[in-house]
Amino acid sequence: MPRLNEFNQSIGDPLLQWTPRQAPTPTTLQGQFCHLEPINAKRHGPELFAALSTAPDDRDWTYLFSEPFATMGALMAYLESIQSSRDPLFFAIVDSKTQSAVGYLTLMRVDPNSGVVEVGNVYYSPLLQRTPAATEVQYMLMKHVFETLGYRRFEWKCDSFNAPSRSAALRLGFTFEGIFRQAVIYKSRSRDTAWFSIIDSEWPVIKAALETWLSEDNFEPDGMQCMSLVDIRQRLVSRVPTGLPTARQ
């Protein structure tokens, strides 16, 4: 039953002990397969250009706001323009084996007062795509958002036509919330935006599923997964009682 105020109107749950959170700041997040570090043009530019140059064509840029970087100079200029930004806050994705940058992403549209932040500007080079590191990146960022920063909501948005991005969001445990029609104009075209989110009460199960999927026991010697992330999460959901703890207080 919803809560009612003195006018018999439905209202949301009280958050009497909630306090605004800190905005994300540049930091390094260490994982098993990769780590995230504040992006730096001099440090990461040559490695990122080499990584993106492994793509056979420019299809990975269709749904990004950036255009493909045809030259090292163009990429370096872009990285220099964004490396001091705090919203969006850019992270380089560095492979643990090669110690080279293989992609980047951001925390953006930061709302510390409400505890809401979005992951965006995600570029995974072919060296990162469909690897355990690609999943671990999102796990590390979620953990940072919910546990270190204490936020309540983590958002994922994409072009409604971006089928791979929508599938990735659902696989990771995001909930589809709907389509914002004609929400954005970019690259001289209209974009309907698909919205997804994870909230703090959902994080414990999503965290457990990601950690189980990323464990050594879940991979065959040839690197193939034993259980899918979706299957693991569904099994966990069936065992979890109601009343999960949240980061709302």
PDB file of C-alpha atoms in Angstrom:
ATOM      1  CA  MET A   1       0.000   0.000   0.000  1.00  0.00           C
ATOM      2  CA  PRO A   2       1.319   3.492  -0.807  1.00  0.00           C
ATOM      3  CA  ARG A   3       1.906   6.011   1.927  1.00  0.00           C
ATOM      4  CA  LEU A   4      -0.672   8.803   2.149  1.00  0.00           C
ATOM      5  CA  ASN A   5      -0.207  12.389   3.263  1.00  0.00           C
ATOM      6  CA  GLU A   6      -2.684  14.552   5.155  1.00  0.00           C
ATOM      7  CA  PHE A   7      -4.526  15.217   1.883  1.00  0.00           C
ATOM      8  CA  ASN A   8      -4.977  11.486   1.205  1.00  0.00           C
ATOM      9  CA  GLN A   9      -2.466  11.678  -1.661  1.00  0.00           C
ATOM     10  CA  SER A  10      -0.018   8.857  -2.392  1.00  0.00           C
ATOM     11  CA  ILE A  11       3.600   9.789  -1.674  1.00  0.00           C
ATOM     12  CA  GLY A  12       6.982   8.054  -1.795  1.00  0.00           C
ATOM     13  CA  ASP A  13       8.950   6.370   0.976  1.00  0.00           C
ATOM     14  CA  PRO A  14      10.536   8.690   3.570  1.00  0.00           C
ATOM     15  CA  LEU A  15      14.300   9.243   3.446  1.00  0.00           C
ATOM     16  CA  LEU A  16      14.736  11.124   6.681  1.00  0.00           C
ATOM     17  CA  GLN A  17      18.395  10.176   7.139  1.00  0.00           C
ATOM     18  CA  TRP A  18      19.466  10.663   3.525  1.00  0.00           C
ATOM     19  CA  THR A  19      22.292  13.111   2.924  1.00  0.00           C
ATOM     20  CA  PRO A  20      23.702  14.276  -0.437  1.00  0.00           C
ATOM     21  CA  ARG A  21      26.629  12.193  -1.650  1.00  0.00           C
ATOM     22  CA  GLN A  22      29.979  13.294  -2.987  1.00  0.00           C
ATOM     23  CA  ALA A  23      30.468  13.640  -6.720  1.00  0.00           C
ATOM     24  CA  PRO A  24      32.763  11.058  -8.321  1.00  0.00           C
ATOM     25  CA  THR A  25      36.402  12.093  -8.491  1.00  0.00           C
ATOM     26  CA  PRO A  26      39.322  10.699 -10.503  1.00  0.00           C
ATOM     27  CA  THR A  27      40.390   7.372  -9.014  1.00  0.00           C
ATOM     28  CA  THR A  28      41.813   3.996  -9.994  1.00  0.00           C
ATOM     29  CA  LEU A  29      39.639   0.889  -9.712  1.00  0.00           C
ATOM     30  CA  GLN A  30      41.577  -2.367  -9.702  1.00  0.00           C
ATOM     31  CA  GLY A  31      40.174  -5.618 -11.062  1.00  0.00           C
ATOM     32  CA  GLN A  32      41.387  -9.072 -12.014  1.00  0.00           C
ATOM     33  CA  PHE A  33      41.202  -8.753 -15.802  1.00  0.00           C
ATOM     34  CA  CYS A  34      41.567  -4.993 -16.107  1.00  0.00           C
ATOM     35  CA  HIS A  35      41.600  -1.771 -14.186  1.00  0.00           C
ATOM     36  CA  LEU A  36      40.125   1.686 -14.624  1.00  0.00           C
ATOM     37  CA  GLU A  37      42.255   4.784 -14.252  1.00  0.00           C
ATOM     38  CA  PRO A  38      41.699   8.492 -14.927  1.00  0.00           C
ATOM     39  CA  ILE A  39      42.148   9.059 -18.616  1.00  0.00           C
ATOM     40  CA  ASN A  40      45.276  10.902 -19.720  1.00  0.00           C
ATOM     41  CA  ALA A  41      46.068  11.845 -23.296  1.00  0.00           C
ATOM     42  CA  LYS A  42      49.831  11.358 -23.038  1.00  0.00           C
ATOM     43  CA  ARG A  43      49.558   8.068 -21.147  1.00  0.00           C
ATOM     44  CA  HIS A  44      46.660   6.465 -22.995  1.00  0.00           C
ATOM     45  CA  GLY A  45      46.437   8.157 -26.396  1.00  0.00           C
ATOM     46  CA  PRO A  46      48.883   5.991 -28.393  1.00  0.00           C
ATOM     47  CA  GLU A  47      47.527   2.776 -26.836  1.00  0.00           C
ATOM     48  CA  LEU A  48      43.916   3.715 -27.474  1.00  0.00           C
ATOM     49  CA  PHE A  49      44.653   4.639 -31.073  1.00  0.00           C
ATOM     50  CA  ALA A  50      46.349   1.272 -31.608  1.00  0.00           C
ATOM     51  CA  ALA A  51      43.371  -0.486 -30.009  1.00  0.00           C
ATOM     52  CA  LEU A  52      40.693   1.297 -32.021  1.00  0.00           C
ATOM     53  CA  SER A  53      42.742   0.747 -35.193  1.00  0.00           C
ATOM     54  CA  THR A  54      42.143  -3.008 -34.849  1.00  0.00           C
ATOM     55  CA  ALA A  55      38.489  -2.488 -35.848  1.00  0.00           C
ATOM     56  CA  PRO A  56      37.760  -3.539 -39.462  1.00  0.00           C
ATOM     57  CA  ASP A  57      35.319  -0.640 -39.966  1.00  0.00           C
ATOM     58  CA  ASP A  58      33.595   2.210 -38.138  1.00  0.00           C
ATOM     59  CA  ARG A  59      30.415   0.447 -37.031  1.00  0.00           C
ATOM     60  CA  ASP A  60      31.318   0.777 -33.352  1.00  0.00           C
ATOM     61  CA  TRP A  61      30.904   4.560 -33.659  1.00  0.00           C
ATOM     62  CA  THR A  62      27.396   4.610 -35.133  1.00  0.00           C
ATOM     63  CA  TYR A  63      25.660   5.182 -31.806  1.00  0.00           C
ATOM     64  CA  LEU A  64      28.389   7.220 -30.082  1.00  0.00           C
ATOM     65  CA  PHE A  65      28.352  11.013 -30.015  1.00  0.00           C
ATOM     66  CA  SER A  66      31.994  11.070 -31.127  1.00  0.00           C
ATOM     67  CA  GLU A  67      33.022  10.478 -34.714  1.00  0.00           C
ATOM     68  CA  PRO A  68      35.737   7.897 -35.506  1.00  0.00           C
ATOM     69  CA  PHE A  69      39.277   9.138 -34.954  1.00  0.00           C
ATOM     70  CA  ALA A  70      41.026   8.799 -38.296  1.00  0.00           C
ATOM     71  CA  THR A  71      44.391  10.016 -37.006  1.00  0.00           C
ATOM     72  CA  MET A  72      46.396   9.933 -33.814  1.00  0.00           C
ATOM     73  CA  GLY A  73      46.285  13.721 -33.746  1.00  0.00           C
ATOM     74  CA  ALA A  74      42.491  13.766 -33.762  1.00  0.00           C
ATOM     75  CA  LEU A  75      42.303  11.306 -30.872  1.00  0.00           C
ATOM     76  CA  MET A  76      44.962  13.142 -28.876  1.00  0.00           C
ATOM     77  CA  ALA A  77      43.119  16.441 -29.311  1.00  0.00           C
ATOM     78  CA  TYR A  78      39.910  14.826 -28.082  1.00  0.00           C
ATOM     79  CA  LEU A  79      41.585  13.232 -25.048  1.00  0.00           C
ATOM     80  CA  GLU A  80      43.275  16.514 -24.150  1.00  0.00           C
ATOM     81  CA  SER A  81      39.904  18.257 -24.265  1.00  0.00           C
ATOM     82  CA  ILE A  82      38.197  15.799 -21.903  1.00  0.00           C
ATOM     83  CA  GLN A  83      40.899  14.611 -19.496  1.00  0.00           C
ATOM     84  CA  SER A  84      40.168  17.399 -17.002  1.00  0.00           C
ATOM     85  CA  SER A  85      36.393  16.990 -17.174  1.00  0.00           C
ATOM     86  CA  ARG A  86      34.572  15.968 -14.005  1.00  0.00           C
ATOM     87  CA  ASP A  87      31.125  15.459 -15.550  1.00  0.00           C
ATOM     88  CA  PRO A  88      31.501  13.423 -17.606  1.00  0.00           C
ATOM     89  CA  LEU A  89      34.389  11.825 -15.702  1.00  0.00           C
ATOM     90  CA  PHE A  90      36.450   9.710 -18.109  1.00  0.00           C
ATOM     91  CA  PHE A  91      38.199   6.434 -17.255  1.00  0.00           C
ATOM     92  CA  ALA A  92      40.627   4.502 -19.431  1.00  0.00           C
ATOM     93  CA  ILE A  93      40.139   0.733 -19.420  1.00  0.00           C
ATOM     94  CA  VAL A  94      43.561  -0.910 -19.084  1.00  0.00           C
ATOM     95  CA  ASP A  95      44.070  -4.608 -19.793  1.00  0.00           C
ATOM     96  CA  SER A  96      45.822  -6.390 -16.916  1.00  0.00           C
ATOM     97  CA  LYS A  97      47.946  -8.642 -19.137  1.00  0.00           C
ATOM     98  CA  THR A  98      49.211  -6.059 -21.611  1.00  0.00           C
ATOM     99  CA  GLN A  99      48.918  -3.006 -19.331  1.00  0.00           C
ATOM    100  CA  SER A 100      47.588  -1.148 -22.370  1.00  0.00           C
ATOM    101  CA  ALA A 101      44.428   0.926 -22.706  1.00  0.00           C
ATOM    102  CA  VAL A 102      41.770  -0.913 -24.726  1.00  0.00           C
ATOM    103  CA  GLY A 103      38.744   1.358 -24.252  1.00  0.00           C
ATOM    104  CA  TYR A 104      37.160   4.075 -22.172  1.00  0.00           C
ATOM    105  CA  LEU A 105      33.903   5.070 -20.495  1.00  0.00           C
ATOM    106  CA  THR A 106      32.510   7.717 -18.172  1.00  0.00           C
ATOM    107  CA  LEU A 107      30.418   8.479 -15.155  1.00  0.00           C
ATOM    108  CA  MET A 108      28.146  11.329 -16.205  1.00  0.00           C
ATOM    109  CA  ARG A 109      24.995  13.330 -15.468  1.00  0.00           C
ATOM    110  CA  VAL A 110      25.982  13.239 -11.824  1.00  0.00           C
ATOM    111  CA  ASP A 111      23.278  14.154  -9.288  1.00  0.00           C
ATOM    112  CA  PRO A 112      24.830  13.925  -5.795  1.00  0.00           C
ATOM    113  CA  ASN A 113      21.708  15.378  -4.132  1.00  0.00           C
ATOM    114  CA  SER A 114      19.572  12.442  -5.295  1.00  0.00           C
ATOM    115  CA  GLY A 115      22.370   9.869  -5.537  1.00  0.00           C
ATOM    116  CA  VAL A 116      21.995   9.248  -9.265  1.00  0.00           C
ATOM    117  CA  VAL A 117      24.685   8.783 -11.911  1.00  0.00           C
ATOM    118  CA  GLU A 118      24.873   7.381 -15.439  1.00  0.00           C
ATOM    119  CA  VAL A 119      27.480   5.281 -17.212  1.00  0.00           C
ATOM    120  CA  GLY A 120      28.071   6.624 -20.707  1.00  0.00           C
ATOM    121  CA  ASN A 121      30.437   7.387 -23.577  1.00  0.00           C
ATOM    122  CA  VAL A 122      31.327   3.695 -23.605  1.00  0.00           C
ATOM    123  CA  TYR A 123      33.897   2.680 -26.207  1.00  0.00           C
ATOM    124  CA  TYR A 124      35.107  -0.924 -26.205  1.00  0.00           C
ATOM    125  CA  SER A 125      37.772  -1.647 -28.815  1.00  0.00           C
ATOM    126  CA  PRO A 126      37.836  -5.096 -30.469  1.00  0.00           C
ATOM    127  CA  LEU A 127      40.579  -6.023 -27.976  1.00  0.00           C
ATOM    128  CA  LEU A 128      38.034  -5.643 -25.155  1.00  0.00           C
ATOM    129  CA  GLN A 129      34.754  -6.732 -26.721  1.00  0.00           C
ATOM    130  CA  ARG A 130      33.288 -10.090 -25.592  1.00  0.00           C
ATOM    131  CA  THR A 131      35.978 -10.669 -22.948  1.00  0.00           C
ATOM    132  CA  PRO A 132      35.606 -11.159 -19.173  1.00  0.00           C
ATOM    133  CA  ALA A 133      37.212  -7.728 -18.766  1.00  0.00           C
ATOM    134  CA  ALA A 134      34.313  -6.136 -20.634  1.00  0.00           C
ATOM    135  CA  THR A 135      31.956  -7.372 -17.903  1.00  0.00           C
ATOM    136  CA  GLU A 136      34.374  -6.667 -15.069  1.00  0.00           C
ATOM    137  CA  VAL A 137      34.548  -3.011 -16.114  1.00  0.00           C
ATOM    138  CA  GLN A 138      30.854  -2.580 -15.410  1.00  0.00           C
ATOM    139  CA  TYR A 139      31.084  -4.549 -12.149  1.00  0.00           C
ATOM    140  CA  MET A 140      33.882  -2.307 -10.861  1.00  0.00           C
ATOM    141  CA  LEU A 141      31.997   0.841 -11.784  1.00  0.00           C
ATOM    142  CA  MET A 142      28.746  -0.367 -10.188  1.00  0.00           C
ATOM    143  CA  LYS A 143      30.557  -1.345  -6.994  1.00  0.00           C
ATOM    144  CA  HIS A 144      32.217   2.059  -6.848  1.00  0.00           C
ATOM    145  CA  VAL A 145      28.894   3.840  -7.360  1.00  0.00           C
ATOM    146  CA  PHE A 146      26.846   1.859  -4.850  1.00  0.00           C
ATOM    147  CA  GLU A 147      29.408   0.985  -2.163  1.00  0.00           C
ATOM    148  CA  THR A 148      32.060   3.706  -2.232  1.00  0.00           C
ATOM    149  CA  LEU A 149      29.916   6.665  -3.277  1.00  0.00           C
ATOM    150  CA  GLY A 150      26.694   5.387  -1.705  1.00  0.00           C
ATOM    151  CA  TYR A 151      24.450   6.297  -4.617  1.00  0.00           C
ATOM    152  CA  ARG A 152      20.877   5.038  -4.981  1.00  0.00           C
ATOM    153  CA  ARG A 153      20.533   4.727  -8.760  1.00  0.00           C
ATOM    154  CA  PHE A 154      22.858   3.794 -11.640  1.00  0.00           C
ATOM    155  CA  GLU A 155      21.610   4.577 -15.150  1.00  0.00           C
ATOM    156  CA  TRP A 156      22.329   3.249 -18.635  1.00  0.00           C
ATOM    157  CA  LYS A 157      20.947   5.030 -21.703  1.00  0.00           C
ATOM    158  CA  CYS A 158      21.400   4.353 -25.391  1.00  0.00           C
ATOM    159  CA  ASP A 159      19.942   4.928 -28.831  1.00  0.00           C
ATOM    160  CA  SER A 160      16.802   2.820 -29.044  1.00  0.00           C
ATOM    161  CA  PHE A 161      18.181   1.252 -32.257  1.00  0.00           C
ATOM    162  CA  ASN A 162      21.388   0.164 -30.513  1.00  0.00           C
ATOM    163  CA  ALA A 163      20.472  -3.504 -30.063  1.00  0.00           C
ATOM    164  CA  PRO A 164      23.890  -4.620 -28.704  1.00  0.00           C
ATOM    165  CA  SER A 165      23.815  -1.927 -26.020  1.00  0.00           C
ATOM    166  CA  ARG A 166      20.267  -2.775 -24.996  1.00  0.00           C
ATOM    167  CA  SER A 167      21.146  -6.471 -24.778  1.00  0.00           C
ATOM    168  CA  ALA A 168      24.255  -5.691 -22.731  1.00  0.00           C
ATOM    169  CA  ALA A 169      22.231  -3.645 -20.240  1.00  0.00           C
ATOM    170  CA  LEU A 170      19.733  -6.454 -19.699  1.00  0.00           C
ATOM    171  CA  ARG A 171      22.499  -9.051 -19.406  1.00  0.00           C
ATOM    172  CA  LEU A 172      24.209  -7.001 -16.683  1.00  0.00           C
ATOM    173  CA  GLY A 173      21.002  -6.739 -14.673  1.00  0.00           C
ATOM    174  CA  PHE A 174      19.660  -3.320 -15.608  1.00  0.00           C
ATOM    175  CA  THR A 175      15.880  -2.900 -15.746  1.00  0.00           C
ATOM    176  CA  PHE A 176      14.384  -1.417 -18.926  1.00  0.00           C
ATOM    177  CA  GLU A 177      12.321   1.644 -18.046  1.00  0.00           C
ATOM    178  CA  GLY A 178      11.039   2.811 -21.431  1.00  0.00           C
ATOM    179  CA  ILE A 179      11.739   4.994 -24.446  1.00  0.00           C
ATOM    180  CA  PHE A 180      12.135   8.768 -24.376  1.00  0.00           C
ATOM    181  CA  ARG A 181      10.956   9.741 -27.856  1.00  0.00           C
ATOM    182  CA  GLN A 182      12.919  12.325 -29.859  1.00  0.00           C
ATOM    183  CA  ALA A 183      15.086  12.935 -26.816  1.00  0.00           C
ATOM    184  CA  VAL A 184      18.323  13.849 -28.598  1.00  0.00           C
ATOM    185  CA  ILE A 185      19.621  15.197 -31.902  1.00  0.00           C
ATOM    186  CA  TYR A 186      23.082  13.934 -32.803  1.00  0.00           C
ATOM    187  CA  LYS A 187      25.015  13.348 -35.997  1.00  0.00           C
ATOM    188  CA  SER A 188      22.220  15.200 -37.853  1.00  0.00           C
ATOM    189  CA  ARG A 189      19.613  12.638 -36.884  1.00  0.00           C
ATOM    190  CA  SER A 190      16.930  12.145 -34.256  1.00  0.00           C
ATOM    191  CA  ARG A 191      17.405   9.722 -31.400  1.00  0.00           C
ATOM    192  CA  ASP A 192      14.827   7.964 -29.281  1.00  0.00           C
ATOM    193  CA  THR A 193      16.607   7.038 -26.057  1.00  0.00           C
ATOM    194  CA  ALA A 194      16.166   3.720 -24.240  1.00  0.00           C
ATOM    195  CA  TRP A 195      16.469   4.069 -20.446  1.00  0.00           C
ATOM    196  CA  PHE A 196      17.702   1.380 -18.053  1.00  0.00           C
ATOM    197  CA  SER A 197      18.622   1.467 -14.370  1.00  0.00           C
ATOM    198  CA  ILE A 198      19.827  -0.463 -11.349  1.00  0.00           C
ATOM    199  CA  ILE A 199      18.782   0.759  -7.901  1.00  0.00           C
ATOM    200  CA  ASP A 200      20.520   0.136  -4.609  1.00  0.00           C
ATOM    201  CA  SER A 201      18.095  -2.539  -3.387  1.00  0.00           C
ATOM    202  CA  GLU A 202      18.883  -4.613  -6.506  1.00  0.00           C
ATOM    203  CA  TRP A 203      22.649  -4.303  -6.179  1.00  0.00           C
ATOM    204  CA  PRO A 204      23.290  -7.192  -3.715  1.00  0.00           C
ATOM    205  CA  VAL A 205      21.927  -9.837  -6.108  1.00  0.00           C
ATOM    206  CA  ILE A 206      23.485  -8.217  -9.180  1.00  0.00           C
ATOM    207  CA  LYS A 207      26.825  -8.012  -7.357  1.00  0.00           C
ATOM    208  CA  ALA A 208      26.692 -11.663  -6.300  1.00  0.00           C
ATOM    209  CA  ALA A 209      25.854 -12.740  -9.849  1.00  0.00           C
ATOM    210  CA  LEU A 210      28.688 -10.726 -11.362  1.00  0.00           C
ATOM    211  CA  GLU A 211      31.214 -12.005  -8.831  1.00  0.00           C
ATOM    212  CA  THR A 212      30.117 -15.589  -9.449  1.00  0.00           C
ATOM    213  CA  TRP A 213      30.325 -15.149 -13.205  1.00  0.00           C
ATOM    214  CA  LEU A 214      33.782 -13.541 -12.989  1.00  0.00           C
ATOM    215  CA  SER A 215      35.220 -16.269 -10.735  1.00  0.00           C
ATOM    216  CA  GLU A 216      37.771 -18.738 -12.100  1.00  0.00           C
ATOM    217  CA  ASP A 217      35.367 -21.614 -11.436  1.00  0.00           C
ATOM    218  CA  ASN A 218      32.992 -20.268 -14.075  1.00  0.00           C
ATOM    219  CA  PHE A 219      35.436 -20.615 -16.961  1.00  0.00           C
ATOM    220  CA  GLU A 220      36.671 -23.657 -18.830  1.00  0.00           C
ATOM    221  CA  PRO A 221      40.393 -23.971 -19.639  1.00  0.00           C
ATOM    222  CA  ASP A 222      39.643 -22.615 -23.119  1.00  0.00           C
ATOM    223  CA  GLY A 223      38.037 -19.503 -21.619  1.00  0.00           C
ATOM    224  CA  MET A 224      34.422 -20.467 -22.319  1.00  0.00           C
ATOM    225  CA  GLN A 225      31.905 -19.642 -19.605  1.00  0.00           C
ATOM    226  CA  CYS A 226      30.282 -22.491 -17.692  1.00  0.00           C
ATOM    227  CA  MET A 227      27.148 -20.547 -16.768  1.00  0.00           C
ATOM    228  CA  SER A 228      25.760 -17.386 -18.293  1.00  0.00           C
ATOM    229  CA  LEU A 229      25.426 -14.261 -16.190  1.00  0.00           C
ATOM    230  CA  VAL A 230      21.657 -14.232 -16.737  1.00  0.00           C
ATOM    231  CA  ASP A 231      21.301 -17.844 -15.543  1.00  0.00           C
ATOM    232  CA  ILE A 232      23.395 -17.161 -12.447  1.00  0.00           C
ATOM    233  CA  ARG A 233      21.348 -14.102 -11.555  1.00  0.00           C
ATOM    234  CA  GLN A 234      18.043 -15.897 -12.066  1.00  0.00           C
ATOM    235  CA  ARG A 235      19.163 -18.684  -9.706  1.00  0.00           C
ATOM    236  CA  LEU A 236      20.181 -16.142  -7.086  1.00  0.00           C
ATOM    237  CA  VAL A 237      16.937 -14.199  -7.383  1.00  0.00           C
ATOM    238  CA  SER A 238      14.939 -17.356  -6.672  1.00  0.00           C
ATOM    239  CA  ARG A 239      16.803 -17.777  -3.369  1.00  0.00           C
ATOM    240  CA  VAL A 240      16.787 -14.189  -2.099  1.00  0.00           C
ATOM    241  CA  PRO A 241      14.245 -13.146   0.548  1.00  0.00           C
ATOM    242  CA  THR A 242      12.507  -9.814   0.372  1.00  0.00           C
ATOM    243  CA  GLY A 243      13.752  -6.806   2.308  1.00  0.00           C
ATOM    244  CA  LEU A 244      17.277  -6.502   0.890  1.00  0.00           C
ATOM    245  CA  PRO A 245      19.420  -3.827   2.496  1.00  0.00           C
ATOM    246  CA  THR A 246      19.849  -0.597   0.553  1.00  0.00           C
ATOM    247  CA  ALA A 247      22.157   2.411   0.517  1.00  0.00           C
ATOM    248  CA  ARG A 248      19.279   4.837   1.050  1.00  0.00           C
ATOM    249  CA  GLN A 249      19.878   5.729   4.682  1.00  0.00           C
TER     250      GLN A 249
END
